[in-house]
Every structure is written in C-alpha cells, then in structure tokens.
mmCIF file of C-alpha atoms and ligand atoms in Angstrom:
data_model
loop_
_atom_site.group_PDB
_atom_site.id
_atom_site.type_symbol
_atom_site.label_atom_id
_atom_site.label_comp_id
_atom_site.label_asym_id
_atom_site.label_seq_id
_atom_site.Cartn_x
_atom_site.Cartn_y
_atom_site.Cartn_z
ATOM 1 C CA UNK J 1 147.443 92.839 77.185
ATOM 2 C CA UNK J 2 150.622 92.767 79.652
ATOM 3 C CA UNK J 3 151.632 90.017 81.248
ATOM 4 C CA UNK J 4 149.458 87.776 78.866
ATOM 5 C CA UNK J 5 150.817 88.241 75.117
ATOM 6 C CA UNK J 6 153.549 89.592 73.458
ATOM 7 C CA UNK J 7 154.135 89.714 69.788
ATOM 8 C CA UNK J 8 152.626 86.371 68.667
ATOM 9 C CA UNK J 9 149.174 87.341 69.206
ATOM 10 C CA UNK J 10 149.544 90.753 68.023
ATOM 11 C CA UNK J 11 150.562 89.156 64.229
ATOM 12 C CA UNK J 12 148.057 86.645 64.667
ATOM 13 C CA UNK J 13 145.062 89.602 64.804
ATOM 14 C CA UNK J 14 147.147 91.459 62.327
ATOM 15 C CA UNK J 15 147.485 89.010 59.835
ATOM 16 C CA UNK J 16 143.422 87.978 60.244
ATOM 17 C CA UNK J 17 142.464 91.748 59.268
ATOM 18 C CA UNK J 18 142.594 93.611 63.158
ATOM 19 C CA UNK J 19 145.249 95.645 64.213
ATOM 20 C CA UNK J 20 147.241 93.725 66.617
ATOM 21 C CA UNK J 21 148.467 95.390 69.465
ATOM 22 C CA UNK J 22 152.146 94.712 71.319
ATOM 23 C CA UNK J 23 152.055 95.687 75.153
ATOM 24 C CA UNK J 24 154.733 97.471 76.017
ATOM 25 C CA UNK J 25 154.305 98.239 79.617
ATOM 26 C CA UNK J 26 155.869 95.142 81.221
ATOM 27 C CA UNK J 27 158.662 94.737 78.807
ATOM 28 C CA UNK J 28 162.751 95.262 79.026
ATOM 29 C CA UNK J 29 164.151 97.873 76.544
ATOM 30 C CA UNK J 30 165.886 94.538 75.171
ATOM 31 C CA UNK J 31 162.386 92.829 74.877
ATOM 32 C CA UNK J 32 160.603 95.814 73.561
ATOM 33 C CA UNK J 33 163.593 96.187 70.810
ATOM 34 C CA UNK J 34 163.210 92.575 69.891
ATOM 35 C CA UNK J 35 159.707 92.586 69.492
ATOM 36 C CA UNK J 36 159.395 95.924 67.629
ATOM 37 C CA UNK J 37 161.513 94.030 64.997
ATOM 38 C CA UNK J 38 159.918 91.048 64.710
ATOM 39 C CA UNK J 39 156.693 93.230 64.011
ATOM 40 C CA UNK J 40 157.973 95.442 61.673
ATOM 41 C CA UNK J 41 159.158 92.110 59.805
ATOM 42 C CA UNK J 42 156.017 90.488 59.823
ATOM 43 C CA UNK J 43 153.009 92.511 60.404
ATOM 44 C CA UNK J 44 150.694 92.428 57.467
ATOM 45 C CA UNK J 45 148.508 95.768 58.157
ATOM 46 C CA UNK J 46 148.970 98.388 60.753
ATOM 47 C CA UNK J 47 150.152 97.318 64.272
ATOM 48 C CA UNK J 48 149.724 99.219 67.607
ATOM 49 C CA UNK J 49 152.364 99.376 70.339
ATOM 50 C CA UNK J 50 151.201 100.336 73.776
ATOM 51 C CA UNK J 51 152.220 101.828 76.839
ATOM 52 C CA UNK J 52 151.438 103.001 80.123
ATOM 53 C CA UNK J 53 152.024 106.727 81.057
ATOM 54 C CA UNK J 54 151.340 107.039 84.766
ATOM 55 C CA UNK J 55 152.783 109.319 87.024
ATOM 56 C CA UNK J 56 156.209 107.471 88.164
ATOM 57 C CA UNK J 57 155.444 107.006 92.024
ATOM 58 C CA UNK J 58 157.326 108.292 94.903
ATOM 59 C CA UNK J 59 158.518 105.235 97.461
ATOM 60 C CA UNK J 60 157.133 105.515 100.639
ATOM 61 C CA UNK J 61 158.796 103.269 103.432
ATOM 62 C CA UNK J 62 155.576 103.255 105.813
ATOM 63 C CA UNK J 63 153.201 103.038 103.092
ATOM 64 C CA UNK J 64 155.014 99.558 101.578
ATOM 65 C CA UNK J 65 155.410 98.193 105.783
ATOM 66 C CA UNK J 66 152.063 98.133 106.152
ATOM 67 C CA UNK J 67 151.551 96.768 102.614
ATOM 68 C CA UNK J 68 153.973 94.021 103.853
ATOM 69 C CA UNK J 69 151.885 93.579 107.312
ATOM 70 C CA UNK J 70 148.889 93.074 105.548
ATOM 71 C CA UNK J 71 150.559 90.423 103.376
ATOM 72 C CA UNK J 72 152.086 88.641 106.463
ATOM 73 C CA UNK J 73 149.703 85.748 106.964
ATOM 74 C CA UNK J 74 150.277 85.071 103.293
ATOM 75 C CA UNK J 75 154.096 85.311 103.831
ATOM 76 C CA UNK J 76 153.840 83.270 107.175
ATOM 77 C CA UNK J 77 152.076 80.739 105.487
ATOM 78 C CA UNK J 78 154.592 80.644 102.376
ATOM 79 C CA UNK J 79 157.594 80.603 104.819
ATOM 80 C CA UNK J 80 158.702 83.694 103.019
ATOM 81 C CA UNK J 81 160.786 86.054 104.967
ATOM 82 C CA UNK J 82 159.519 89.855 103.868
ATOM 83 C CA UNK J 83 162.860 90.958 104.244
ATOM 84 C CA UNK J 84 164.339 89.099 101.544
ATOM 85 C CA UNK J 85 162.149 90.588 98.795
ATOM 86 C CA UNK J 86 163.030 93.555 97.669
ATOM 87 C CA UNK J 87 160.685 96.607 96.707
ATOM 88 C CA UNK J 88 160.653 97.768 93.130
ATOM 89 C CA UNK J 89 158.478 99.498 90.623
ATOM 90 C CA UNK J 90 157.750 96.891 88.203
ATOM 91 C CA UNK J 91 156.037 99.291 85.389
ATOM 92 C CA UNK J 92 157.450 102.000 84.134
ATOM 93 C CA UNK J 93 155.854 105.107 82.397
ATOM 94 C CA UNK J 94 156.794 105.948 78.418
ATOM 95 C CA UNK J 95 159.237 108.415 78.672
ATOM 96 C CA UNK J 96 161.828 109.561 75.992
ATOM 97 C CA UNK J 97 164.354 106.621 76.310
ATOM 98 C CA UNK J 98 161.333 104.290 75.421
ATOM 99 C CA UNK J 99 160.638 107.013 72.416
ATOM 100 C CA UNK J 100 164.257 107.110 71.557
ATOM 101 C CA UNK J 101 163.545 103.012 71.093
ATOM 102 C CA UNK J 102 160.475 103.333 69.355
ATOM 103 C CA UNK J 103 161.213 105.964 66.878
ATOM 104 C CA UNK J 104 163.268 104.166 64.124
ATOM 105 C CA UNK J 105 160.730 101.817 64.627
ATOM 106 C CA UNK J 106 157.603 104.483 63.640
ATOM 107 C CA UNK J 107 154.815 102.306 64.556
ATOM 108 C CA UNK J 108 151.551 102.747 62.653
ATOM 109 C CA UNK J 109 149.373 103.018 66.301
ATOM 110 C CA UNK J 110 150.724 104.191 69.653
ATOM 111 C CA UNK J 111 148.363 103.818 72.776
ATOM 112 C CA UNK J 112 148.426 104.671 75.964
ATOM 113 C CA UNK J 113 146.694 103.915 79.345
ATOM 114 C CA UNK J 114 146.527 106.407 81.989
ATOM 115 C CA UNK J 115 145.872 109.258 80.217
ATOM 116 C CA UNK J 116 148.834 110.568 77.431
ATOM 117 C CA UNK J 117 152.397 111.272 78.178
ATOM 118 C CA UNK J 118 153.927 115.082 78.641
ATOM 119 C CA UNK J 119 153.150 117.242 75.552
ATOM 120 C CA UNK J 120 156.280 117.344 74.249
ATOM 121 C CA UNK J 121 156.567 113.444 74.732
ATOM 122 C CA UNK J 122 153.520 113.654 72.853
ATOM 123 C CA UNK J 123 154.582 115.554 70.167
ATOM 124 C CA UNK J 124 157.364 113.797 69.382
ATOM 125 C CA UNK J 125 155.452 110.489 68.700
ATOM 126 C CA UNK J 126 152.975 112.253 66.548
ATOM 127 C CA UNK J 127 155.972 113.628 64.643
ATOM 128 C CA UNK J 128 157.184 109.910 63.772
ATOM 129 C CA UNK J 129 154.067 109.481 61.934
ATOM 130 C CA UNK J 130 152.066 107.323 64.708
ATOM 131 C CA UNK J 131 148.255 107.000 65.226
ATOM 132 C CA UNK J 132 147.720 108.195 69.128
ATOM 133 C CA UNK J 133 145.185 106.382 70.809
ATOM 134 C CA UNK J 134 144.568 106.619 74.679
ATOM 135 C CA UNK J 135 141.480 104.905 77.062
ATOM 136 C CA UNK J 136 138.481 107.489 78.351
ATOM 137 C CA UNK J 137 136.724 105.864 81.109
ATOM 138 C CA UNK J 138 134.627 108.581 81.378
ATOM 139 C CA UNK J 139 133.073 111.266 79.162
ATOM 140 C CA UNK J 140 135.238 114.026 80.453
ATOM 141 C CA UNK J 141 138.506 112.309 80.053
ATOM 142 C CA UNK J 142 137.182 111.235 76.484
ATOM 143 C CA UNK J 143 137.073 115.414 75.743
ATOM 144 C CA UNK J 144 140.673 115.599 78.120
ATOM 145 C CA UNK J 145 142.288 112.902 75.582
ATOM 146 C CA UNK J 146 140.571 114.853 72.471
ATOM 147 C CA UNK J 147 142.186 118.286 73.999
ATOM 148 C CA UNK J 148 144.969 116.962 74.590
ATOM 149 C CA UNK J 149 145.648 115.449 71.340
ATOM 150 C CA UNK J 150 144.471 111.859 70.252
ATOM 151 C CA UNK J 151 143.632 111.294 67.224
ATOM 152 C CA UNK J 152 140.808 108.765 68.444
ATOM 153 C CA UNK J 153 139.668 107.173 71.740
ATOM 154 C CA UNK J 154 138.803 104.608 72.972
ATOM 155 C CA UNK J 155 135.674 104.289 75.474
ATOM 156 C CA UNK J 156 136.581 101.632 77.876
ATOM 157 C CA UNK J 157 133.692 100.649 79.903
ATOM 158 C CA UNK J 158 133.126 99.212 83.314
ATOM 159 C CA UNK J 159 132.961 95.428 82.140
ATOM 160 C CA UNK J 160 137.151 95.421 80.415
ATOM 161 C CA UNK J 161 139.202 92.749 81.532
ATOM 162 C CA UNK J 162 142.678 94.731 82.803
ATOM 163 C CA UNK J 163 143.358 98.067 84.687
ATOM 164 C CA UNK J 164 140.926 100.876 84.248
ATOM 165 C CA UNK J 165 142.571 103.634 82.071
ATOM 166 C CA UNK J 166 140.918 106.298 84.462
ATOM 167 C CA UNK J 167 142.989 108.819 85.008
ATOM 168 C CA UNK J 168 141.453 112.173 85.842
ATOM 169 C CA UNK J 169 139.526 110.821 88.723
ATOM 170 C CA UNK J 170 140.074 107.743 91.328
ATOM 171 C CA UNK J 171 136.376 107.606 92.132
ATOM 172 C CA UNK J 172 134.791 104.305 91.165
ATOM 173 C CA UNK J 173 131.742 105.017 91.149
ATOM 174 C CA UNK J 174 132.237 107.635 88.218
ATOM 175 C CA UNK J 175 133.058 104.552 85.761
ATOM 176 C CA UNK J 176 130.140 103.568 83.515
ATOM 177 C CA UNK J 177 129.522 100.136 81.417
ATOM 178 C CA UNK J 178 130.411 99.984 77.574
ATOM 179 C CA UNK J 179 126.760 101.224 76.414
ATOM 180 C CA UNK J 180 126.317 103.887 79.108
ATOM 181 C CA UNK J 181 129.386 105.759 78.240
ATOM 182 C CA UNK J 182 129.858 104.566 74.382
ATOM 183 C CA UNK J 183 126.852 106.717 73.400
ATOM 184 C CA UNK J 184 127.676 109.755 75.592
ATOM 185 C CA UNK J 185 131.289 109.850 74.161
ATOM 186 C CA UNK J 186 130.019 109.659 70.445
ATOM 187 C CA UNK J 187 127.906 112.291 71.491
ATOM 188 C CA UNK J 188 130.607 114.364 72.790
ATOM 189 C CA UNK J 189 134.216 114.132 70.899
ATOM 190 C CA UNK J 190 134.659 114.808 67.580
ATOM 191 C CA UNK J 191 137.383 112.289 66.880
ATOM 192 C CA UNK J 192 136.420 108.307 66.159
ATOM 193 C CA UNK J 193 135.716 106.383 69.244
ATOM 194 C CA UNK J 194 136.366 102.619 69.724
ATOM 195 C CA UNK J 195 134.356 100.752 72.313
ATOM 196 C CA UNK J 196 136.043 98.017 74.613
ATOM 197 C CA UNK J 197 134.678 96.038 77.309
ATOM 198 C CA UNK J 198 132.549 93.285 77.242
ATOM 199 C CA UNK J 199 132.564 92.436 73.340
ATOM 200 C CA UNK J 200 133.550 88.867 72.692
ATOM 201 C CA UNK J 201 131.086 88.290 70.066
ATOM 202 C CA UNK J 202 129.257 89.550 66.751
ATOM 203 C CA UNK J 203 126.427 90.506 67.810
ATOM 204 C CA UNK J 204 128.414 92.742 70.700
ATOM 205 C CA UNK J 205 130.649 94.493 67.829
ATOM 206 C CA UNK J 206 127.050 95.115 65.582
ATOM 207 C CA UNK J 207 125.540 96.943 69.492
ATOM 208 C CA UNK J 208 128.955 98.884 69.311
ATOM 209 C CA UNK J 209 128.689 99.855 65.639
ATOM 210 C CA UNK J 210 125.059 100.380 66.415
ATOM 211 C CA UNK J 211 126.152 102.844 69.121
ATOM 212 C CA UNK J 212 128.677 105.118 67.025
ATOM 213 C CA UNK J 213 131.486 102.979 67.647
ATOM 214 C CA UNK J 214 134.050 103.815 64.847
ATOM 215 C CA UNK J 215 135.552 99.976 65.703
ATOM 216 C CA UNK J 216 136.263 97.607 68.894
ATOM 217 C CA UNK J 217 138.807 96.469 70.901
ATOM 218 C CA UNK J 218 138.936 93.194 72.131
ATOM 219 C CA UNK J 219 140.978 91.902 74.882
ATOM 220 C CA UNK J 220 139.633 88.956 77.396
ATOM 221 C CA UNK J 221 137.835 86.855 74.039
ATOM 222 C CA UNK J 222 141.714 86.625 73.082
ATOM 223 C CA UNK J 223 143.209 85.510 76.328
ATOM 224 C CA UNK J 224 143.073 81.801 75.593
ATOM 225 C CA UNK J 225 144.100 81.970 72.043
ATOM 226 C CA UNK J 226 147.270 79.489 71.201
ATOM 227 C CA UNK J 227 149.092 82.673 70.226
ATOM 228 C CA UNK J 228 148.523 84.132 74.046
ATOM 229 C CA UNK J 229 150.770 83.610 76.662
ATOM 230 C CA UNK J 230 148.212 83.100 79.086
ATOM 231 C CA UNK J 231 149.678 80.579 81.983
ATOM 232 C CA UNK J 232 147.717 77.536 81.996
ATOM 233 C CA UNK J 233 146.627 78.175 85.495
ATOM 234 C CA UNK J 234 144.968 81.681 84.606
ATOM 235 C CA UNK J 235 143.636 79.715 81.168
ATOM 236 C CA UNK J 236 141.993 77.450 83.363
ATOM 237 C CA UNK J 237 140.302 80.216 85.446
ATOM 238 C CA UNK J 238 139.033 81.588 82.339
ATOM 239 C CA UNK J 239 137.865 78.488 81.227
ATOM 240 C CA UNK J 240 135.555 78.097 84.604
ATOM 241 C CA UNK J 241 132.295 78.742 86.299
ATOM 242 C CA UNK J 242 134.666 81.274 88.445
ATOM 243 C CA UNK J 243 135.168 83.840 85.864
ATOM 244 C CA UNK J 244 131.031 84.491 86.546
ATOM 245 C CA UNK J 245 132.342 86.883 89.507
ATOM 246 C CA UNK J 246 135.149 89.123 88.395
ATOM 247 C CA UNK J 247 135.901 92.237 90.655
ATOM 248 C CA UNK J 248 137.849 95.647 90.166
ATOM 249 C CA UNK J 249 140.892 94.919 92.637
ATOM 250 C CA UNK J 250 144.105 97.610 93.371
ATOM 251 C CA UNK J 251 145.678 94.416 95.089
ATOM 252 C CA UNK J 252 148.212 93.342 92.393
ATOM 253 C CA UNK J 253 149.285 96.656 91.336
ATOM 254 C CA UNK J 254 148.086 100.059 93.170
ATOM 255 C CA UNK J 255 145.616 100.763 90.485
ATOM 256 C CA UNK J 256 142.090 99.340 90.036
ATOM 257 C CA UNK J 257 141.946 96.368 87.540
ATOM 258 C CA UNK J 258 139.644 93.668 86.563
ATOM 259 C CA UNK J 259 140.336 90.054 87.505
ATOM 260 C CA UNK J 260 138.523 86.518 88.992
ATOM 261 C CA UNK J 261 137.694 86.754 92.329
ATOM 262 C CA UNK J 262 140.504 84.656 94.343
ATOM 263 C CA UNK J 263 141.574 84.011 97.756
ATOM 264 C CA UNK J 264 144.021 87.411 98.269
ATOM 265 C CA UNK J 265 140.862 89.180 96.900
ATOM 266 C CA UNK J 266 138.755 87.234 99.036
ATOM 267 C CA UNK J 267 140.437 87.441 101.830
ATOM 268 C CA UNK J 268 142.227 91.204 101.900
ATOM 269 C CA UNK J 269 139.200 92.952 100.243
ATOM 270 C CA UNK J 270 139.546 93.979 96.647
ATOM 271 C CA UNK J 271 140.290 97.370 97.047
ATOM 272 C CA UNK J 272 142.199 96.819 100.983
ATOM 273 C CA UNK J 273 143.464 100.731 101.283
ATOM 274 C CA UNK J 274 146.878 99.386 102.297
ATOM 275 C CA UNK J 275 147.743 98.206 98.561
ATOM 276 C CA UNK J 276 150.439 100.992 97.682
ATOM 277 C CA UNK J 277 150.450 103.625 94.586
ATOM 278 C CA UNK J 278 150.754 102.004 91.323
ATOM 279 C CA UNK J 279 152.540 100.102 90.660
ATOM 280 C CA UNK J 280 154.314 99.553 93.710
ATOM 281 C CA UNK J 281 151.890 97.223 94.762
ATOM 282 C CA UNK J 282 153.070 94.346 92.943
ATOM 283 C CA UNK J 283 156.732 93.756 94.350
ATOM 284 C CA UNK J 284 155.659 92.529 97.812
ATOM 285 C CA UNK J 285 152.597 90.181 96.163
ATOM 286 C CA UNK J 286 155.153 88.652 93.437
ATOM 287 C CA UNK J 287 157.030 86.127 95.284
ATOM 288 C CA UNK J 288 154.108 84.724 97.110
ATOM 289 C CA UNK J 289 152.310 84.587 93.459
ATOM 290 C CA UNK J 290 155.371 82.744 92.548
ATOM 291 C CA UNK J 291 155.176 79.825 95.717
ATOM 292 C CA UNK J 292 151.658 79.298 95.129
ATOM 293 C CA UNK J 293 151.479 78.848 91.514
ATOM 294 C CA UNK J 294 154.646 76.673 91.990
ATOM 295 C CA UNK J 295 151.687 74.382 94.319
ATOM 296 C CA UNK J 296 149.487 74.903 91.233
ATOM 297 C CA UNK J 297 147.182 77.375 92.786
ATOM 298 C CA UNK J 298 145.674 80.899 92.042
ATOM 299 C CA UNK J 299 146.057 82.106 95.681
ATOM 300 C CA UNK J 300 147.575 85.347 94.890
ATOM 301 C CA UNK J 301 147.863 85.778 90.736
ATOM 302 C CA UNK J 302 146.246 88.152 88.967
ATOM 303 C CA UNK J 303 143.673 86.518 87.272
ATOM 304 C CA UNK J 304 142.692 89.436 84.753
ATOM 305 C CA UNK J 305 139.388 88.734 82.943
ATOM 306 C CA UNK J 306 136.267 91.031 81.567
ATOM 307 C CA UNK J 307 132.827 90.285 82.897
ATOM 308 C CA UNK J 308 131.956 88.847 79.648
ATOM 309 C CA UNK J 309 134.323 85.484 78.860
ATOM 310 C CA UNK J 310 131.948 83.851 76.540
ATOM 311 C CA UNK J 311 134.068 84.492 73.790
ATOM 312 C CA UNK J 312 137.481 82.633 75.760
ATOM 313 C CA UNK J 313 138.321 79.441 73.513
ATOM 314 C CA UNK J 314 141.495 77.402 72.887
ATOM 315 C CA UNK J 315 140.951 78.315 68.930
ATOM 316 C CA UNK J 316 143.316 80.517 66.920
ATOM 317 C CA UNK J 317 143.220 84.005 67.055
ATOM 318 C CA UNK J 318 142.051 84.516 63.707
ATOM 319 C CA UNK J 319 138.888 82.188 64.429
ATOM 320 C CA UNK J 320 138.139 84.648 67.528
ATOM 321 C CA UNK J 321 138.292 87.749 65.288
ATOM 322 C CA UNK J 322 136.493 86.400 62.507
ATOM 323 C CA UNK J 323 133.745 85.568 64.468
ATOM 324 C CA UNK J 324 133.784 89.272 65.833
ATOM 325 C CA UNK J 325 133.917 90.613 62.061
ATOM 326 C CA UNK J 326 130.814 89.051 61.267
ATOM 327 C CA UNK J 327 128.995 92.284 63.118
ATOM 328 C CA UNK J 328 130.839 95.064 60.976
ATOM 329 C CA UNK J 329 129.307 95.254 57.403
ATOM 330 C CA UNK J 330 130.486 92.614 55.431
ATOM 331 C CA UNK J 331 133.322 94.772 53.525
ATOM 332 C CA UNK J 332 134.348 96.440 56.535
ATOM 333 C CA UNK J 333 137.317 94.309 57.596
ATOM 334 C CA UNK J 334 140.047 94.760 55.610
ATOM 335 C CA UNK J 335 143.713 95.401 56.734
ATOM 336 C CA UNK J 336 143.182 98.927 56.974
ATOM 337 C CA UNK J 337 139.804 99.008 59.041
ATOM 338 C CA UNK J 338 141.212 98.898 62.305
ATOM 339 C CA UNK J 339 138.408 96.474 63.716
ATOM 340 C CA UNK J 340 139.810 94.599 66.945
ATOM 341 C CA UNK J 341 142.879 95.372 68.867
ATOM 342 C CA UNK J 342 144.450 92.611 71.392
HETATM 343 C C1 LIG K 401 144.849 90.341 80.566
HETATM 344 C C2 LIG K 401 144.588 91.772 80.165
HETATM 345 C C3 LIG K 401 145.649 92.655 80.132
HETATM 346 C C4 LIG K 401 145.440 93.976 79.709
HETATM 347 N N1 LIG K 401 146.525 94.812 79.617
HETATM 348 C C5 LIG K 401 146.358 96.038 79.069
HETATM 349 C C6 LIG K 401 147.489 96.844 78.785
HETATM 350 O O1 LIG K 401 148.636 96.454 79.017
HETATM 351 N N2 LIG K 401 147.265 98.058 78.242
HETATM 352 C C7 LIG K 401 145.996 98.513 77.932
HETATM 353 O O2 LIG K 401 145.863 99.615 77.400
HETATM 354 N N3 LIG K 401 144.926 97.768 78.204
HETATM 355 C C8 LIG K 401 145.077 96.533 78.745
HETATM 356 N N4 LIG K 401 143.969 95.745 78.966
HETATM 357 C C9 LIG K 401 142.631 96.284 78.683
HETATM 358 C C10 LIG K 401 142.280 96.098 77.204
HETATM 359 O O3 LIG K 401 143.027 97.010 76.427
HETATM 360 C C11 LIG K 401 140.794 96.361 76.909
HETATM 361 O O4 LIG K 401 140.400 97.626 77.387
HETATM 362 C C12 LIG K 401 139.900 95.303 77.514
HETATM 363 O O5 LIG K 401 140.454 94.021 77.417
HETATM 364 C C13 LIG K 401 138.538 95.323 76.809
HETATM 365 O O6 LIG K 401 137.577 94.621 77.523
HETATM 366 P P1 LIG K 401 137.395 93.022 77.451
HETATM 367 O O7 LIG K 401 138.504 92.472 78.283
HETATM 368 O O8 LIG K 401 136.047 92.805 78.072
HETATM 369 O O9 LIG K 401 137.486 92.619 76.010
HETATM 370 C C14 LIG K 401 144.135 94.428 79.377
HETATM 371 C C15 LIG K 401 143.078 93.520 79.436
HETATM 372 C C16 LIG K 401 143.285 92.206 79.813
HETATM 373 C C17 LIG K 401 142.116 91.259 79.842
#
C-alpha cells in the first residue's frame, strides 16, 4: 500500500504466516535499495515487492493550467502562489533501472498494478526466479494478465481501498464487486486467482475460498496496524463514521482510486475531467495537502480506504491476519500458503 507502509508492515504479515508485500511505487531507488535489504534480512517466508507499470505520461502545459485553475480557490484560500510549485510526475513505472535494483535482490513475489511491464521487462523478472502477480479488474484483463504471462492474478473488485488496477479499459462502469467478478475469473483463467476488496474478516476470506479464491489480499483491514505508516489524520478517518461513504476519485493522482469522501472530492467532483493523466495529477494537489494537514485537516489528502473498514484496528498486524486465517482450513496458513498480502 503506497504512501501508507513500507517495510515494517510487510515483516509484520510475513512473520504472522501472509506474504507481506513492500510497495515500491512511491519509493527513491535509495529507499527501495534499503528496504529490499532489510527484507531479505528479515523476512521469515516469501515476501512480495510491488510496482506500478503505467504508461509514463506525456506533460501537457494546457492540460496541468487548467488543472491549476480548477485548484485556484483552494490555492487562494491557502495563500499559495501556483507558480511556485513545480509540476512533476511523482510515480514512476518499473522499468529496467528499477530491475537492475531488484535483481540481486530476487524477490520471491513481484506484482504489478496497471497491467505488466514490456515483455522483455517481463521476462527478465521471471528469469530471476520471481512469482509475477498483476490486478484484473475485469474478466478480460484477468485472461490479458494470464496471456501475457502471470503466474496468478489477482481479482480486485469494485469495493478495494487504493487505485483500480484497470488497465485495458477506463470505463467505470465495466468494474464489478469482489463476488461478481471472483467467480467469473475462476471460471475463466487457468492460473490461481486471489480475491481483494472488501475482506477484512474470516468469514469474508471463507466467501472467497468458497468462491475459488486460491488466497486473499488484504489491504484497508491493515491500514491502522502499529506497523503502518498511516498519518494519524488519515487513521482517524478510518477510525470514523466517514469512512461509511468512500468514492472512486482521479483527483489525487489521474487515475481512479478509492478514498473517504472529503472536501476537494466534495467540492471538485470525484472524477472533475480536469484532473490530469496519471500521475500528474498529484504535483499541483501536494502542497495544498501539505498546508491543510499542517491546520490538522483532511481538506485535500488522499484518504484511501475500501468500502469495508470493519476490520481497521490499532492492534498488531499479526492479530489482523490471524483473525483473517481463521476462514482458510485450519492447516492452511503456513509460511508458504500465501494467504494475505498488505
Ligand atoms: C492505502 C492503500 C494503498 C494501496 N496501494 C497499492 C499499491 O501501491 N499497489 C497495489 O497494487 N495496490 C495498492 N492498493 C490496493 C490493494 O493492493 C488491494 O487491492 C486492496 O487494498 C484490497 O481491498 P481492501 O482495501 O478492501 O482490502 C492499495 C490499497 C490501499 C487501501
């Protein structure tokens, strides 16, 4: 989960019997480096690093001045000159300098969101020896990522906290909930499919099993785990009645993701056509995230959440997953089961 946990939380699932998962997409090379070591140290079980792989974007001049016009009341009210903030891309795809990190490194699970990188990119991870997994939001890019060469996927429905992985479509309305499109990917790819979205609980990961689900993966249930680095103010969201209306939003990045209502959202429209390609989006909102949250407010931070946050609690991450593991058979979880990712 970018943005909201880094290694820490990743050991914490791995150690408990899940295969913690490192996200990659926000980090430095330096970052990424340092944290690849401190989990090939210290993961017990097989980890997963993971990464985004979208199209690098083109900059557009008019497209991020009327981003910026949009934002102006928001600026105005900040006393934030636009001019002082500069553009910039903020996420950048996997590409071979990132493999040329990873690769001493071999990690037991790669994933990617957005699809899967260039074949050759491709190839050259599955040489090292890693696991490729990859988000289907849909059963056709379930059979794209089986074509295409993952060795399992993972059928993230309409409830997940976070950016949709959809990549072969923009359409909204072609996105399905967890057990809509769980069933009609088993049903489809040959290779083993993990559900996510919406499971924060046993008796979700026993519906999943129930559903062909191979395993789970987890993300909002962790987000207020010690071993997150959830900011207190986006804890507290989670922790409130206002995480009962979460929308899909392409304010804080370009690309449609899954957050708590709040007032940019509110008050721009979710899904205001003048947000810019991903992930150019999130340059212009960053510095006014950064003067409200210095007030102690949500105004304009991405408040990423699932629909279901029943399963958010201060506890340690190894209470959260073995709460989960009580819907696989009892001798399922072991550290080579692969039952919940964060
Ligand atoms: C705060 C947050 C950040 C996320 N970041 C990523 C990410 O960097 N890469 C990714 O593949 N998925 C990301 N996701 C999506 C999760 O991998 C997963 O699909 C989702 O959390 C499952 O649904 P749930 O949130 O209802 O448990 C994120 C989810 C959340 C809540």
């Amino acid at each position: 989960m970018a943005g909201a946990q880094g290694s820490a939380l990743a050991l914490a699932v791995c150690a408990a019997g899940g295969v913690g998962s490192l996200p990659a997409a926000m980090l430095s090379p330096e970052a990424l480096q340092a944290e690849l070591q401190v989990l090939r140290q210290q993961a017990q079980g097989p980890w997963n690093v993971n990464f985004f792989c979208h199209p690098a974007p083109t900059a557009d001049d008019a497209a991020e001045a009327r981003w910026r016009e949009a934002l102006r009341p928001f600026y105005d009210e900040a006393g934030i000159d636009q001019a002082s903030v500069p553009a910039g891309a903020g996420r950048v795809p996997f590409s071979h300098a990132t493999a040329d990190l990873v690769e001493p490194f071999a990690p037991p699970v790669v994933s990617f969101h957005f699809g899967l990188p260039a074949p050759e990119l491709l190839a050259r991870v599955k040489r090292w020896g890693s696991v490729v997994l990859s988000s289907a939001t849909t059963v056709d890019e379930a059979l794209w990522l089986q074509a295409h060469g993952a060795d399992a996927v993972i059928a993230q429905g309409l409830e997940a906290g976070g950016h949709r992985g959809m990549f072969l479509t923009t359409e909204l309305g072609t996105q399905l909930g967890t057990f809509a499109l769980l069933p009609q990917v088993v049903a489809a790819v040959q290779v083993p499919v993990i559900a996510a979205g919406g499971i924060a609980d046993a008796a979700g990961v026993r519906a999943a099993m129930a559903l062909g689900a191979s395993g789970v993966q987890v993300g909002t249930a962790f987000l207020c785990c010690p071993e997150a680095s959830t900011s207190a103010l986006h804890r507290a969201a989670l922790m409130s009645e206002a995480t009962r209306h979460t929308e899909l939003t392409t304010l804080f990045s370009g690309r449609p993701a899954r957050g708590i209502v709040n007032r940019l959202m509110r008050e721009l429209g979710p899904l205001n056509p003048a947000a810019p390609a991903f992930p150019l989006a999130t340059a212009a909102v960053a510095p006014l995230r950064a003067h409200f949250e210095s007030l102690g407010r949500t105004d304009c931070t991405p408040l990423w959440s699932g629909q279901n946050t029943s399963g958010c609690r201060p506890v340690p991450a190894a209470e959260v997953l073995s709460g989960l593991a009580r819907g696989l058979d009892s001798d399922a979880l072991s550290p080579s089961a692969g039952s919940a990712s964060a």
